[in-house]
């Protein structure tokens, strides 16, 4: 019998969330972001669920090739572009659209033979200081690409550091848009600037192409947790579920788990759950992190170990060996667990380990 731990992916939730993205920006070309194994939901599964998207976007060239082999015929966008000249040959062969964020990539593009014109997304560094040309260098990069007969469509791209409304004095969305407008003044080309947060919170923004990721999986964008994903009409797509594989009665003064970090103050019942950090559950989740047992909310107690974690069964006197445990998903938003563990829903989704069984519903 396999371990009872399973990641249950709700395909209809993925489809619903994509429809929510499209509804907000109906005129935009929608790139469903499926990087990192579709945020831990499975690349092939994401491809099937997002059949209604205009294209799929990701960062791993080999996964882009896998999408073609799985039969995806619509556009594919590499969000970091090519990492070397060989990738450009791959891109030409598999008709990939390419982010161009640095002069090296323009050079490689010029050395590559394309049978059909290649569509590119020219990226500006508008304030995040990760990828992209500085605003003052943007027009020259555009002209160099535009004069290349191998290049087809050129979209103008940038990425927001704080589109989740957690604007910091150091950089705001408004300031990034201002720099983007300045740097692209006079260039007549579509804009590709909105991520999930911008799609949800700034749907009136000019963005001819959008790149939603986390919202498609039912997570809250960025680190902004005051508006839960459910309040945006999004449905959680991943439920991480397991069972109690043991129950222990302990006494006042008894300690639980490695490091004996949790010590009972009263007689209590402890449930042992088949799920640990080797499955992707965050090891740093402290005592108190929410967990559902038979649908009833309780708390993690003690240190998370590699294959197991322990929960307080006080609120669920009927719980028993085999009781259903929800780590996140149905009835327990992943963002709540993430916040308790000092991380974000994105990281929890992506960290699901290969040994975790996946089923669909
Ligand atoms: C990951 C990524 C996105 C999606 O971001 P979300 O916050 O998940 O919506 C969009 N654009 C780029 C360039 C990305 O790398």
CSV table of C-alpha atoms and ligand atoms in Angstrom, one decimal:
chain,number,residue,atom,x,y,z
A,1,UNK,CA,0.0,0.0,0.0
A,2,UNK,CA,1.4,3.4,-0.9
A,3,UNK,CA,1.8,6.1,1.8
A,4,UNK,CA,-1.5,7.9,2.4
A,5,UNK,CA,0.0,11.2,1.5
A,6,UNK,CA,-1.4,12.6,-1.8
A,7,UNK,CA,-1.6,15.9,-3.6
A,8,UNK,CA,-5.0,16.2,-5.1
A,9,UNK,CA,-5.2,18.5,-8.1
A,10,UNK,CA,-8.6,19.9,-9.0
A,11,UNK,CA,-8.5,20.5,-12.8
A,12,UNK,CA,-11.8,22.4,-12.8
A,13,UNK,CA,-10.3,24.8,-10.3
A,14,UNK,CA,-7.4,25.5,-12.6
A,15,UNK,CA,-9.8,26.1,-15.5
A,16,UNK,CA,-12.0,28.3,-13.3
A,17,UNK,CA,-9.0,30.4,-12.2
A,18,UNK,CA,-7.8,30.9,-15.8
A,19,UNK,CA,-11.4,32.0,-16.7
A,20,UNK,CA,-11.2,34.5,-13.8
A,21,UNK,CA,-7.9,35.9,-15.3
A,22,UNK,CA,-9.4,36.2,-18.7
A,23,UNK,CA,-12.6,37.8,-17.4
A,24,UNK,CA,-10.6,40.6,-15.8
A,25,UNK,CA,-8.6,41.4,-18.9
A,26,UNK,CA,-10.7,40.0,-21.7
A,27,UNK,CA,-8.9,41.8,-24.5
A,28,UNK,CA,-5.4,40.6,-23.4
A,29,UNK,CA,-3.4,37.7,-24.8
A,30,UNK,CA,-3.2,35.4,-21.8
A,31,UNK,CA,0.0,33.5,-21.1
A,32,UNK,CA,-0.6,30.8,-18.4
A,33,UNK,CA,2.6,30.6,-16.4
A,34,UNK,CA,3.6,26.9,-16.0
A,35,UNK,CA,7.2,27.2,-14.8
A,36,UNK,CA,8.5,25.0,-11.9
A,37,UNK,CA,6.3,22.0,-13.0
A,38,UNK,CA,3.2,24.3,-13.2
A,39,UNK,CA,3.9,25.5,-9.6
A,40,UNK,CA,4.1,21.9,-8.4
A,41,UNK,CA,0.8,20.9,-10.1
A,42,UNK,CA,2.5,19.0,-12.9
A,43,UNK,CA,3.5,20.3,-16.4
A,44,UNK,CA,1.3,18.0,-18.4
A,45,UNK,CA,-1.6,18.6,-16.1
A,46,UNK,CA,-1.2,22.4,-16.4
A,47,UNK,CA,-1.0,22.0,-20.2
A,48,UNK,CA,-4.3,20.2,-20.2
A,49,UNK,CA,-6.1,22.5,-17.7
A,50,UNK,CA,-4.9,25.6,-19.5
A,51,UNK,CA,-6.0,24.6,-23.0
A,52,UNK,CA,-8.0,27.8,-23.2
A,53,UNK,CA,-4.9,30.1,-22.7
A,54,UNK,CA,-3.4,31.8,-25.7
A,55,UNK,CA,0.0,30.4,-24.7
A,56,UNK,CA,2.0,28.9,-22.0
A,57,UNK,CA,5.0,30.6,-20.4
A,58,UNK,CA,7.9,29.1,-18.4
A,59,UNK,CA,11.6,29.4,-17.8
A,60,UNK,CA,13.0,25.9,-18.5
A,61,UNK,CA,13.9,25.3,-22.1
A,62,UNK,CA,13.7,21.5,-21.7
A,63,UNK,CA,10.2,21.8,-20.3
A,64,UNK,CA,9.2,23.9,-23.3
A,65,UNK,CA,10.4,21.1,-25.6
A,66,UNK,CA,8.5,18.6,-23.4
A,67,UNK,CA,5.3,20.7,-24.0
A,68,UNK,CA,5.8,20.4,-27.8
A,69,UNK,CA,6.3,16.7,-27.4
A,70,UNK,CA,3.2,16.4,-25.4
A,71,UNK,CA,1.3,18.0,-28.3
A,72,UNK,CA,1.0,21.7,-27.3
A,73,UNK,CA,0.7,23.6,-30.6
A,74,UNK,CA,0.0,27.1,-29.4
A,75,UNK,CA,2.6,29.6,-28.5
A,76,UNK,CA,5.2,29.0,-25.7
A,77,UNK,CA,7.1,31.9,-24.1
A,78,UNK,CA,10.5,31.5,-22.4
A,79,UNK,CA,10.3,34.1,-19.6
A,80,UNK,CA,14.1,34.3,-19.1
A,81,UNK,CA,14.8,33.7,-22.8
A,82,UNK,CA,17.7,31.5,-23.9
A,83,UNK,CA,20.7,30.8,-21.8
A,84,UNK,CA,23.1,30.1,-24.6
A,85,UNK,CA,23.4,29.8,-28.4
A,86,UNK,CA,22.3,26.2,-28.4
A,87,UNK,CA,19.0,27.2,-26.7
A,88,UNK,CA,18.4,29.5,-29.7
A,89,UNK,CA,18.6,26.6,-32.1
A,90,UNK,CA,16.1,24.7,-29.8
A,91,UNK,CA,13.8,27.8,-29.9
A,92,UNK,CA,13.9,28.0,-33.7
A,93,UNK,CA,13.2,24.3,-34.0
A,94,UNK,CA,10.3,24.3,-31.6
A,95,UNK,CA,8.9,27.8,-32.5
A,96,UNK,CA,9.4,29.3,-29.0
A,97,UNK,CA,8.8,32.9,-28.3
A,98,UNK,CA,11.7,34.5,-26.4
A,99,UNK,CA,12.2,37.1,-23.8
A,100,UNK,CA,15.2,39.2,-24.7
A,101,UNK,CA,16.7,40.9,-21.6
A,102,UNK,CA,20.4,41.4,-22.3
A,103,UNK,CA,22.8,42.3,-25.2
A,104,UNK,CA,24.2,38.7,-25.2
A,105,UNK,CA,20.8,37.3,-26.2
A,106,UNK,CA,20.5,39.8,-29.1
A,107,UNK,CA,23.9,38.6,-30.3
A,108,UNK,CA,23.0,34.9,-30.1
A,109,UNK,CA,19.7,35.7,-31.9
A,110,UNK,CA,21.6,37.3,-34.7
A,111,UNK,CA,23.7,34.1,-35.1
A,112,UNK,CA,20.7,31.8,-35.3
A,113,UNK,CA,18.9,30.7,-38.4
A,114,UNK,CA,15.1,30.8,-38.1
A,115,UNK,CA,12.9,29.3,-40.8
A,116,UNK,CA,10.0,31.4,-39.6
A,117,UNK,CA,10.2,34.9,-37.9
A,118,UNK,CA,10.8,34.6,-34.2
A,119,UNK,CA,8.5,36.6,-31.8
A,120,UNK,CA,10.3,38.3,-29.0
A,121,UNK,CA,9.5,40.0,-25.8
A,122,UNK,CA,11.9,42.8,-25.1
A,123,UNK,CA,12.3,43.3,-21.4
A,124,UNK,CA,13.0,46.5,-19.6
A,125,UNK,CA,14.5,46.8,-16.1
A,126,UNK,CA,12.0,49.4,-14.8
A,127,UNK,CA,13.1,49.2,-11.2
A,128,UNK,CA,13.2,45.6,-10.0
A,129,UNK,CA,16.9,45.4,-11.0
A,130,UNK,CA,16.8,41.7,-12.0
A,131,UNK,CA,16.4,41.3,-15.7
A,132,UNK,CA,16.1,43.8,-18.5
A,133,UNK,CA,17.6,46.7,-20.4
A,134,UNK,CA,17.7,50.1,-18.6
A,135,UNK,CA,15.1,52.5,-19.8
A,136,UNK,CA,17.7,54.7,-21.5
A,137,UNK,CA,19.1,51.7,-23.5
A,138,UNK,CA,15.7,50.2,-24.4
A,139,UNK,CA,14.9,52.1,-27.6
A,140,UNK,CA,18.3,51.1,-29.1
A,141,UNK,CA,17.8,47.5,-28.2
A,142,UNK,CA,14.3,47.7,-29.8
A,143,UNK,CA,15.8,49.2,-33.0
A,144,UNK,CA,18.5,46.6,-33.3
A,145,UNK,CA,15.8,43.8,-33.0
A,146,UNK,CA,13.4,45.6,-35.4
A,147,UNK,CA,16.0,45.9,-38.1
A,148,UNK,CA,16.6,42.1,-37.9
A,149,UNK,CA,14.5,40.4,-40.6
A,150,UNK,CA,14.5,37.2,-38.5
A,151,UNK,CA,12.4,38.9,-35.8
A,152,UNK,CA,8.6,38.9,-36.1
A,153,UNK,CA,6.4,40.5,-33.3
A,154,UNK,CA,8.2,42.4,-30.6
A,155,UNK,CA,6.2,42.9,-27.4
A,156,UNK,CA,7.5,45.2,-24.6
A,157,UNK,CA,7.9,43.5,-21.3
A,158,UNK,CA,8.6,44.4,-17.7
A,159,UNK,CA,8.0,42.9,-14.3
A,160,UNK,CA,6.7,44.5,-11.1
A,161,UNK,CA,8.4,44.2,-7.7
A,162,UNK,CA,5.3,45.3,-5.8
A,163,UNK,CA,2.2,44.7,-7.9
A,164,UNK,CA,0.6,43.0,-4.8
A,165,UNK,CA,-0.1,46.4,-3.3
A,166,UNK,CA,2.6,46.0,-0.7
A,167,UNK,CA,4.2,49.0,-2.3
A,168,UNK,CA,7.3,50.0,-0.5
A,169,UNK,CA,8.8,53.5,-0.5
A,170,UNK,CA,11.8,52.0,-2.3
A,171,UNK,CA,9.8,51.1,-5.5
A,172,UNK,CA,6.1,51.4,-6.5
A,173,UNK,CA,4.1,50.0,-9.4
A,174,UNK,CA,3.3,53.6,-10.4
A,175,UNK,CA,7.0,54.5,-10.6
A,176,UNK,CA,7.8,51.3,-12.6
A,177,UNK,CA,5.0,52.1,-15.1
A,178,UNK,CA,6.3,55.7,-15.3
A,179,UNK,CA,9.8,54.5,-16.2
A,180,UNK,CA,8.4,51.9,-18.6
A,181,UNK,CA,6.4,54.5,-20.4
A,182,UNK,CA,9.4,56.9,-20.6
A,183,UNK,CA,11.8,54.2,-21.8
A,184,UNK,CA,9.3,52.9,-24.5
A,185,UNK,CA,8.0,56.3,-25.6
A,186,UNK,CA,7.5,56.4,-29.4
A,187,UNK,CA,7.7,52.6,-29.8
A,188,UNK,CA,4.4,51.2,-31.2
A,189,UNK,CA,4.3,47.7,-29.8
A,190,UNK,CA,2.1,45.6,-27.5
A,191,UNK,CA,2.8,45.7,-23.8
A,192,UNK,CA,3.3,42.5,-21.8
A,193,UNK,CA,3.6,43.7,-18.2
A,194,UNK,CA,0.9,42.2,-15.9
A,195,UNK,CA,1.5,39.3,-13.5
A,196,UNK,CA,-1.2,37.8,-11.2
A,197,UNK,CA,-1.1,40.7,-8.8
A,198,UNK,CA,-1.4,43.3,-11.6
A,199,UNK,CA,-4.2,41.3,-13.2
A,200,UNK,CA,-6.1,41.1,-10.0
A,201,UNK,CA,-5.5,44.6,-8.6
A,202,UNK,CA,-4.8,46.7,-11.7
A,203,UNK,CA,-7.1,45.2,-14.4
A,204,UNK,CA,-7.5,48.7,-15.9
A,205,UNK,CA,-3.8,48.9,-16.6
A,206,UNK,CA,-2.7,48.9,-20.2
A,207,UNK,CA,-1.3,45.4,-20.8
A,208,UNK,CA,-2.0,43.8,-24.2
A,209,UNK,CA,-0.5,40.5,-22.9
A,210,UNK,CA,-0.7,39.2,-19.3
A,211,UNK,CA,1.3,36.6,-17.5
A,212,UNK,CA,-0.8,35.2,-14.6
A,213,UNK,CA,0.9,32.5,-12.5
A,214,UNK,CA,-0.1,32.0,-8.8
A,215,UNK,CA,-3.7,33.1,-9.3
A,216,UNK,CA,-4.3,30.2,-11.7
A,217,UNK,CA,-3.4,27.8,-8.9
A,218,UNK,CA,-5.6,29.6,-6.4
A,219,UNK,CA,-2.9,31.3,-4.4
A,220,UNK,CA,-2.6,34.9,-3.2
A,221,UNK,CA,0.0,36.9,-5.2
A,222,UNK,CA,3.1,38.2,-3.7
A,223,UNK,CA,3.5,38.4,0.1
A,224,UNK,CA,0.2,40.3,0.4
A,225,UNK,CA,-2.1,38.2,2.5
A,226,UNK,CA,-4.7,40.6,3.6
A,227,UNK,CA,-6.8,39.7,0.6
A,228,UNK,CA,-7.1,36.0,0.5
A,229,UNK,CA,-7.3,34.3,-2.9
A,230,UNK,CA,-10.9,33.2,-2.2
A,231,UNK,CA,-11.9,36.9,-1.9
A,232,UNK,CA,-10.8,37.3,-5.6
A,233,UNK,CA,-13.1,34.4,-6.6
A,234,UNK,CA,-10.2,32.0,-7.0
A,235,UNK,CA,-10.4,28.3,-6.1
A,236,UNK,CA,-7.5,26.4,-4.6
A,237,UNK,CA,-6.3,23.8,-7.0
A,238,UNK,CA,-4.0,21.7,-4.8
A,239,UNK,CA,-5.1,19.9,-1.7
A,240,UNK,CA,-2.3,18.2,0.2
A,241,UNK,CA,-3.9,15.4,2.1
A,242,UNK,CA,-2.7,12.5,4.3
A,243,UNK,CA,-3.9,10.4,7.3
A,244,UNK,CA,-3.1,9.8,10.9
A,245,UNK,CA,-0.8,6.7,11.0
A,246,UNK,CA,-0.6,6.6,14.9
A,247,UNK,CA,-2.2,8.2,17.9
A,248,UNK,CA,-0.3,8.7,21.3
A,249,UNK,CA,-1.8,9.6,24.7
A,250,UNK,CA,0.7,11.8,26.5
A,251,UNK,CA,0.9,13.3,30.0
A,252,UNK,CA,1.9,16.7,31.4
A,253,UNK,CA,5.6,17.1,31.0
A,254,UNK,CA,5.9,14.7,28.1
A,255,UNK,CA,7.7,16.0,25.0
A,256,UNK,CA,6.9,15.4,21.3
A,257,UNK,CA,9.4,14.9,18.5
A,258,UNK,CA,13.0,15.8,17.7
A,259,UNK,CA,14.5,18.3,20.0
A,260,UNK,CA,11.6,17.8,22.5
A,261,UNK,CA,10.4,21.3,21.5
A,262,UNK,CA,6.8,20.8,22.4
A,263,UNK,CA,6.0,19.8,26.0
A,264,UNK,CA,2.4,18.9,27.1
A,265,UNK,CA,1.0,21.0,29.9
A,266,UNK,CA,-2.1,18.7,30.3
A,267,UNK,CA,-2.9,15.2,29.3
A,268,UNK,CA,-3.4,15.2,25.6
A,269,UNK,CA,-3.8,13.1,22.4
A,270,UNK,CA,-1.2,13.5,19.7
A,271,UNK,CA,-1.9,12.5,16.1
A,272,UNK,CA,1.0,11.4,13.9
A,273,UNK,CA,0.6,12.4,10.2
A,274,UNK,CA,2.4,10.8,7.3
A,275,UNK,CA,3.9,14.0,5.8
A,276,UNK,CA,7.2,15.6,6.5
A,277,UNK,CA,9.8,18.0,5.2
A,278,UNK,CA,11.0,15.4,2.6
A,279,UNK,CA,7.5,15.7,1.1
A,280,UNK,CA,7.8,19.5,0.9
A,281,UNK,CA,6.1,20.5,4.1
A,282,UNK,CA,8.0,23.4,5.6
A,283,UNK,CA,10.3,22.2,8.3
A,284,UNK,CA,10.3,25.7,9.9
A,285,UNK,CA,6.5,25.6,10.5
A,286,UNK,CA,6.2,26.3,14.2
A,287,UNK,CA,3.8,24.8,16.8
A,288,UNK,CA,0.4,26.4,16.1
A,289,UNK,CA,0.5,26.1,12.3
A,290,UNK,CA,-3.1,25.2,11.2
A,291,UNK,CA,-3.9,21.6,10.1
A,292,UNK,CA,-7.3,20.0,9.6
A,293,UNK,CA,-8.1,16.6,11.0
A,294,UNK,CA,-11.4,15.1,9.7
A,295,UNK,CA,-12.2,18.7,8.6
A,296,UNK,CA,-11.7,20.2,12.1
A,297,UNK,CA,-9.1,22.8,12.5
A,298,UNK,CA,-6.2,22.0,14.9
A,299,UNK,CA,-2.5,22.8,15.2
A,300,UNK,CA,0.8,21.4,14.5
A,301,UNK,CA,2.9,20.6,17.6
A,302,UNK,CA,6.6,19.9,17.9
A,303,UNK,CA,9.2,19.9,15.1
A,304,UNK,CA,8.4,18.7,11.6
A,305,UNK,CA,10.5,15.6,10.8
A,306,UNK,CA,11.5,14.1,7.5
A,307,UNK,CA,8.5,11.8,7.0
A,308,UNK,CA,6.1,12.8,9.8
A,309,UNK,CA,4.6,15.6,11.7
A,310,UNK,CA,2.5,15.7,14.9
A,311,UNK,CA,-0.8,17.4,15.6
A,312,UNK,CA,-2.9,18.2,18.7
A,313,UNK,CA,-6.0,16.1,18.6
A,314,UNK,CA,-7.7,17.8,21.6
A,315,UNK,CA,-10.4,19.5,19.4
A,316,UNK,CA,-11.2,16.2,17.6
A,317,UNK,CA,-11.9,13.5,20.3
A,318,UNK,CA,-13.3,11.2,17.6
A,319,UNK,CA,-10.0,11.2,15.6
A,320,UNK,CA,-8.4,7.8,15.1
A,321,UNK,CA,-5.7,5.9,13.2
A,322,UNK,CA,-6.7,6.5,9.5
A,323,UNK,CA,-8.4,9.9,10.1
A,324,UNK,CA,-8.1,12.3,7.1
A,325,UNK,CA,-5.6,15.1,7.5
A,326,UNK,CA,-5.6,18.2,5.3
A,327,UNK,CA,-2.2,20.0,5.3
A,328,UNK,CA,-3.6,22.7,2.9
A,329,UNK,CA,-6.2,23.1,0.2
A,330,UNK,CA,-9.9,22.3,0.8
A,331,UNK,CA,-11.0,24.2,3.9
A,332,UNK,CA,-7.5,25.5,4.7
A,333,UNK,CA,-6.0,28.1,2.3
A,334,UNK,CA,-2.3,27.4,1.5
A,335,UNK,CA,-1.5,31.1,2.2
A,336,UNK,CA,-2.5,30.6,5.9
A,337,UNK,CA,-0.1,27.7,6.3
A,338,UNK,CA,2.6,29.7,4.4
A,339,UNK,CA,2.1,32.7,6.6
A,340,UNK,CA,2.3,30.6,9.8
A,341,UNK,CA,5.6,29.1,8.4
A,342,UNK,CA,7.1,32.4,7.4
A,343,UNK,CA,6.9,31.8,3.7
A,344,UNK,CA,4.5,32.3,0.7
A,345,UNK,CA,2.1,29.9,-1.0
A,346,UNK,CA,4.3,29.9,-4.1
A,347,UNK,CA,7.1,28.2,-2.2
A,348,UNK,CA,4.9,25.5,-0.6
A,349,UNK,CA,3.4,24.6,-4.0
A,350,UNK,CA,6.8,24.4,-5.8
A,351,UNK,CA,8.3,22.4,-3.0
A,352,UNK,CA,6.0,19.4,-3.3
A,353,UNK,CA,8.5,16.5,-3.6
A,354,UNK,CA,8.6,13.9,-6.4
A,355,UNK,CA,7.8,11.1,-3.9
A,356,UNK,CA,4.3,12.6,-3.2
A,357,UNK,CA,1.6,10.8,-5.2
A,358,UNK,CA,-0.6,13.0,-7.3
A,359,UNK,CA,-4.2,12.4,-8.2
A,360,UNK,CA,-6.7,14.5,-10.1
A,361,UNK,CA,-10.4,15.2,-9.6
B,1,LIG,C1,6.7,33.8,-12.5
B,1,LIG,C2,6.5,34.9,-13.4
B,1,LIG,C3,5.2,35.5,-13.6
B,1,LIG,C4,4.0,35.0,-12.8
B,1,LIG,O1,4.0,35.6,-11.6
B,1,LIG,P1,2.8,35.4,-10.5
B,1,LIG,O2,3.2,36.3,-9.4
B,1,LIG,O3,2.9,33.9,-10.1
B,1,LIG,O4,1.6,35.7,-11.3
B,1,LIG,C5,5.0,36.5,-14.5
B,1,LIG,N1,6.1,37.0,-15.2
B,1,LIG,C6,7.3,36.5,-15.1
B,1,LIG,C7,8.5,37.1,-15.8
B,1,LIG,C8,7.6,35.5,-14.2
B,1,LIG,O5,8.8,35.0,-14.0
